[in-house]
Short mmCIF file of C-alpha atoms and ligand atoms in Angstrom, two decimals:
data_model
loop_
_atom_site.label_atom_id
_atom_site.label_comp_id
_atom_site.label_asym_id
_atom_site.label_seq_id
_atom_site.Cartn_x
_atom_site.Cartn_y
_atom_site.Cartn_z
CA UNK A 1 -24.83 6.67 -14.37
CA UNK A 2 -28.88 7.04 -14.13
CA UNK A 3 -30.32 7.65 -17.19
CA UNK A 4 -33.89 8.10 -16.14
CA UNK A 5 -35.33 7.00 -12.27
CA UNK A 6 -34.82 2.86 -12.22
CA UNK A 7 -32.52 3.04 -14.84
CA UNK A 8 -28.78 3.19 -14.86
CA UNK A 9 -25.83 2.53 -17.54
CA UNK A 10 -22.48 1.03 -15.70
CA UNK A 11 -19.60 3.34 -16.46
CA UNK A 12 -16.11 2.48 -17.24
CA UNK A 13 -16.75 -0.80 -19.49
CA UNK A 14 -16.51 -1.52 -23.16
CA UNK A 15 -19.70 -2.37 -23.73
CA UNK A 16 -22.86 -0.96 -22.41
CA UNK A 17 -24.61 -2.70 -19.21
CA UNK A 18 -27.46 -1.26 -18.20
CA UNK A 19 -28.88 -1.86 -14.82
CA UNK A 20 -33.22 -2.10 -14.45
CA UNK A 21 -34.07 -1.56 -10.96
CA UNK A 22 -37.60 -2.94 -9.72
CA UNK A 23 -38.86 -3.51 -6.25
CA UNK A 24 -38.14 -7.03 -6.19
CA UNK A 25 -34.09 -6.37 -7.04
CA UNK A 26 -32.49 -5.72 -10.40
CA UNK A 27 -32.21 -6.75 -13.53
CA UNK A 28 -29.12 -6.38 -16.28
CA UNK A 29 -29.08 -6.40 -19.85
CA UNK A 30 -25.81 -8.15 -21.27
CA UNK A 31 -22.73 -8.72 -19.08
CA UNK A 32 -19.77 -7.08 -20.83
CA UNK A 33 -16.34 -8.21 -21.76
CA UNK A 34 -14.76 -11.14 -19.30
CA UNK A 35 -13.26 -10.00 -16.05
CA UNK A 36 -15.37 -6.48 -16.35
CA UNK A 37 -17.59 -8.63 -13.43
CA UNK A 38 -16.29 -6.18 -10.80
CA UNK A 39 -16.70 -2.84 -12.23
CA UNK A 40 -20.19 -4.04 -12.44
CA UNK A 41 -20.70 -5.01 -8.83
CA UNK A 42 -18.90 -2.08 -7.47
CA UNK A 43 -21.61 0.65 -9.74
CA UNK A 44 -24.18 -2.72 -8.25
CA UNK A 45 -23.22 -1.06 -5.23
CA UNK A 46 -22.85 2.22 -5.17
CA UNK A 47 -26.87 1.77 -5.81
CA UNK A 48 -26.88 0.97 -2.18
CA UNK A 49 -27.44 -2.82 -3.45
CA UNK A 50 -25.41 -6.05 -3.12
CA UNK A 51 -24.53 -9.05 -6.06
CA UNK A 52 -27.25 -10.89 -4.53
CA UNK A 53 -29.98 -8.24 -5.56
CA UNK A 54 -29.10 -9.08 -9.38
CA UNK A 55 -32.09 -11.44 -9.76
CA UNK A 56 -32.03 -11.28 -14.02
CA UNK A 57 -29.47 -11.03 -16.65
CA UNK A 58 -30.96 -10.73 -20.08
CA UNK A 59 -28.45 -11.22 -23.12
CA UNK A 60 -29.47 -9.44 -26.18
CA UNK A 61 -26.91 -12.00 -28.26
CA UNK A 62 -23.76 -13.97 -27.52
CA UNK A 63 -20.87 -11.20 -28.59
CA UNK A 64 -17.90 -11.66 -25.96
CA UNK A 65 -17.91 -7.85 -25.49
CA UNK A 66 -21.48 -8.93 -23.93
CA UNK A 67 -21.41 -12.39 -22.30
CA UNK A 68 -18.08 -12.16 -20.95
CA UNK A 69 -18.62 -12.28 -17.75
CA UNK A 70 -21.73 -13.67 -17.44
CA UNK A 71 -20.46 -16.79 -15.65
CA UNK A 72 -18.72 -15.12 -13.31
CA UNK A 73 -22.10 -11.99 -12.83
CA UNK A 74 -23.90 -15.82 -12.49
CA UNK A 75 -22.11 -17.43 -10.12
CA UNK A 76 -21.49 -14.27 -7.62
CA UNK A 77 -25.51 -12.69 -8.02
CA UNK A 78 -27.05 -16.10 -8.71
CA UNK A 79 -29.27 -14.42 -11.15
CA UNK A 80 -31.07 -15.95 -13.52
CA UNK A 81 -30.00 -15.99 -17.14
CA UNK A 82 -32.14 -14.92 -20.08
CA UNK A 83 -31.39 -14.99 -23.84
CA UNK A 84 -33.00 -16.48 -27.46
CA UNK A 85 -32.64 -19.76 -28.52
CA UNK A 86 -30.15 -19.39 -31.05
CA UNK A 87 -28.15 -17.22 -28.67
CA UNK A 88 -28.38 -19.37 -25.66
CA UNK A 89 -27.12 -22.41 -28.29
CA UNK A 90 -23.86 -20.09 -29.01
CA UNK A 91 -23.64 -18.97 -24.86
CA UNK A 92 -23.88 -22.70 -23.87
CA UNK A 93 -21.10 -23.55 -26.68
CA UNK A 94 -18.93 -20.49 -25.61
CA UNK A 95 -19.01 -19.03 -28.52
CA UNK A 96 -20.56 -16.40 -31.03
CA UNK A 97 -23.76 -17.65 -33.04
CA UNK A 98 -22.26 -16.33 -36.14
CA UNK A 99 -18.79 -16.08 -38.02
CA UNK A 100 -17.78 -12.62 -38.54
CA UNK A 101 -18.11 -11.59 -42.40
CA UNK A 102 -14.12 -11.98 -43.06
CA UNK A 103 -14.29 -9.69 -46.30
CA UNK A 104 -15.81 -6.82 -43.55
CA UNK A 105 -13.31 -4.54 -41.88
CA UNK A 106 -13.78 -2.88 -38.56
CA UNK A 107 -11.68 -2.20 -36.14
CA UNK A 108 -13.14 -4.51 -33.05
CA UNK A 109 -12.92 -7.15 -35.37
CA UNK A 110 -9.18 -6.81 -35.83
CA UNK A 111 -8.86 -6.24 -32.27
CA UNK A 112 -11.13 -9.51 -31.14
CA UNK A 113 -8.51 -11.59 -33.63
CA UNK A 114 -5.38 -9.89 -31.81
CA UNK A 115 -7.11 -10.53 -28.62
CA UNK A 116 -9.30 -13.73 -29.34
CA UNK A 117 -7.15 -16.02 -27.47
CA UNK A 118 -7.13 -13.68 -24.46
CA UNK A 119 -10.26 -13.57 -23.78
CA UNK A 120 -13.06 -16.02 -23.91
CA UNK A 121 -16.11 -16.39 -22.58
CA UNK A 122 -16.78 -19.58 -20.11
CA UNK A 123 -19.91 -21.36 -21.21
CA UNK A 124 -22.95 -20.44 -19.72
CA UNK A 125 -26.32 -22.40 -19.76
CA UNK A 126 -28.84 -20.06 -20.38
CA UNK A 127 -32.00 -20.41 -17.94
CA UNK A 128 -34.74 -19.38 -20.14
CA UNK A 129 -35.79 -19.06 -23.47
CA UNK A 130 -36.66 -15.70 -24.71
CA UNK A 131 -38.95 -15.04 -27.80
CA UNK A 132 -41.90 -13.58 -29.52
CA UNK A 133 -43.69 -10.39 -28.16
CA UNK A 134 -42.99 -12.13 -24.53
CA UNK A 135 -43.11 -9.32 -21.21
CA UNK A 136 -40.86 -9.76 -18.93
CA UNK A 137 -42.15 -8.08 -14.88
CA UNK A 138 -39.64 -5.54 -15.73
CA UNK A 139 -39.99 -1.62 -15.09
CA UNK A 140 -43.91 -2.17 -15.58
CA UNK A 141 -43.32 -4.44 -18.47
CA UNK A 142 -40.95 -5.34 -20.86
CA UNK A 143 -41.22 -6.82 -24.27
CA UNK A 144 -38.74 -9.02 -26.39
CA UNK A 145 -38.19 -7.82 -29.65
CA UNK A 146 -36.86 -10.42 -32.34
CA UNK A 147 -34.10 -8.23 -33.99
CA UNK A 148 -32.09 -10.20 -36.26
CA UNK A 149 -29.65 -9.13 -38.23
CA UNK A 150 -26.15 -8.02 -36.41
CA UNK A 151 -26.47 -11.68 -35.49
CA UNK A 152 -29.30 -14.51 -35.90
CA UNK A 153 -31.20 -14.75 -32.43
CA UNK A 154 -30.35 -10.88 -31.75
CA UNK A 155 -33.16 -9.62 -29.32
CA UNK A 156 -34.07 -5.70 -28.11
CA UNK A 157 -35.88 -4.92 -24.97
CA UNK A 158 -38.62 -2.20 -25.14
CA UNK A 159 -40.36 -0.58 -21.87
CA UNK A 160 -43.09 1.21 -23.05
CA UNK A 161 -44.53 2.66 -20.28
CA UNK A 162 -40.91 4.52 -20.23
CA UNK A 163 -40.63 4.95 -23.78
CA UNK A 164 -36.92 3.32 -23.33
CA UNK A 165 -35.57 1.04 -25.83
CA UNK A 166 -32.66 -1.57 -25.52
CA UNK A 167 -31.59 -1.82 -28.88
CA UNK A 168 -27.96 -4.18 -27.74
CA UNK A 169 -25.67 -3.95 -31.36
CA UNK A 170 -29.33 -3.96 -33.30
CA UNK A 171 -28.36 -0.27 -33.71
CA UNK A 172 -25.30 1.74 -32.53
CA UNK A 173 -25.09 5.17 -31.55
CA UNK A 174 -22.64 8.45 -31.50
CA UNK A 175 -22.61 11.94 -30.93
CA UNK A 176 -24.68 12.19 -34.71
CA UNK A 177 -27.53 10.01 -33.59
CA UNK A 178 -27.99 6.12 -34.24
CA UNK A 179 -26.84 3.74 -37.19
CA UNK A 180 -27.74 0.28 -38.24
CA UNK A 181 -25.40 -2.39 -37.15
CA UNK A 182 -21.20 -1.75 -38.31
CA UNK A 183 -21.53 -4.20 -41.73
CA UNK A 184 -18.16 -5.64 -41.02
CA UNK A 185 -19.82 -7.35 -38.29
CA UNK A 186 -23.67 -8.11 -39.26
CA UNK A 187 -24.28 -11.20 -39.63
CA UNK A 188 -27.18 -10.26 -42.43
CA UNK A 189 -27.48 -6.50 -43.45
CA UNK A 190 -30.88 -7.23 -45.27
CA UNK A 191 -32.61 -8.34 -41.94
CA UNK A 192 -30.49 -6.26 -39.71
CA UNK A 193 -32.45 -3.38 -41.69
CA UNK A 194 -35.56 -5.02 -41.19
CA UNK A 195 -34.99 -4.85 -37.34
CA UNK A 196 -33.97 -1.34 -37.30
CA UNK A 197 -37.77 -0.95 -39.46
CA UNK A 198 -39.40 -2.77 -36.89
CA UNK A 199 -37.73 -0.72 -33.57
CA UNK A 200 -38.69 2.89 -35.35
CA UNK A 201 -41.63 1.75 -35.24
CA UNK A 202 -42.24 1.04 -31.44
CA UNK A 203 -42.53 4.66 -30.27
CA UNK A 204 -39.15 4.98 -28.41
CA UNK A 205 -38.26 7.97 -26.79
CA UNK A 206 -35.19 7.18 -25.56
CA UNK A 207 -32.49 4.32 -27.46
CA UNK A 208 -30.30 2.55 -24.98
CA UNK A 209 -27.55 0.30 -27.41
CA UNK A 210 -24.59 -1.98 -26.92
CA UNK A 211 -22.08 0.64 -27.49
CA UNK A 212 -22.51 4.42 -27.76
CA UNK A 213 -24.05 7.41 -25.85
CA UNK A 214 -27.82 7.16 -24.51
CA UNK A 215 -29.88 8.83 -27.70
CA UNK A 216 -32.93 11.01 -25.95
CA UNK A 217 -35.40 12.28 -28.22
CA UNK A 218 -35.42 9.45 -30.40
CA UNK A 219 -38.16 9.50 -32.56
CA UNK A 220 -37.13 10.46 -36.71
CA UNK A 221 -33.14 9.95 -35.74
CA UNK A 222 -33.62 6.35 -36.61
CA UNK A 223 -31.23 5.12 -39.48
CA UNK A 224 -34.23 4.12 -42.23
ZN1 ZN B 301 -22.36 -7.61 -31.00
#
């Protein structure tokens, strides 16, 4: 589904890809749940483009519902593979860089235990490290933001000369607007509010997250 020109959400998957699309190929922010690899490739190409055109995949953090098939996105696009530190550590390791609060409740959290040993995510080393205020040559520019919080090395991806923002599970959204990150699965509410702080304050016009409707308009529907 485009959202604006150069930038598409796949449909159909549990948790939001979105799909950049530059002149030298495309580039996708977080991978989705394992085995979602094909819905992926078939949206790749009903852009008129092949696996092959994939050339980035940034991971906002380590989640299964968006890593999943990153292995799999890897080995068929040969892409190269972007994340933080701390959540390249927990991709390499195959497994999520934080534990999940066990007093929280929430329903995916029920449903990863149920499911847990159904689904796991093949370890994936991470090609490079992303960090700081760094700009990727993406849609004219696009900056890493550190957004801790929902879990330790959680990064967004802002395009300002679009006004878009990739917030990943920084922020979710719904038919009301956006929220901070569901408590039952924040790794650290205090700094997860600090990130959502830090995001108002970029001048978004548009909030792409990890799971949720695209939220145009943005600006004063941030939780704060
Ligand atoms: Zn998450």
């Amino acid at each position: 589904m485009k959202i604006i020109d150069n930038v598409f959400v796949v449909p159909g998957v549990v948790a939001n890809i979105y799909i950049l699309a530059d002149d030298d190929g495309l580039t996708l922010i977080d991978a989705g749940l394992p085995r979602s690899e094909k819905k992926i490739l078939a949206y790749v190409a009903s852009l008129g483009k092949s696996a092959s055109d994939v050339k980035r995949i940034l991971l906002t953090h380590s989640d299964l519902d968006h890593v999943g098939a990153l292995a799999a996105l890897q080995k068929a696009s040969g892409a190269r593979t972007y994340a933080s530190q701390i959540e390249a550590d927990a991709i390499a390791a195959g497994k999520p860089s934080r534990q999940i609060n066990p007093s929280g409740f929430s329903l995916r959290r029920i449903l990863f235990t149920v499911m847990g040993p159904f689904f796991k995510a093949t370890p994936v080393q991470v090609d490079e490290i992303l960090g700081g205020d760094q700009i990727l040559p993406v849609l004219g520019g696009l900056r890493v933001v550190e957004t801790p919080g929902h879990t330790p090395g959680h990064i967004s991806l802002f395009a300002p000369a679009l006004g878009v923002l990739f917030c990943g599970d920084s922020m979710v959204t719904d038919e009301n607007g956006i929220r901070g990150s569901r408590p039952g699965v924040t790794w650290d509410e205090a700094r997860a509010r600090e990130s959502v702080q830090k995001q108002a304050e970029l001048g978004a016009s548009i909030v792409c997250s990890g799971h949720g409707p695209v939220v145009k308009d943005a600006a004063g529907k941030f939780p704060l």
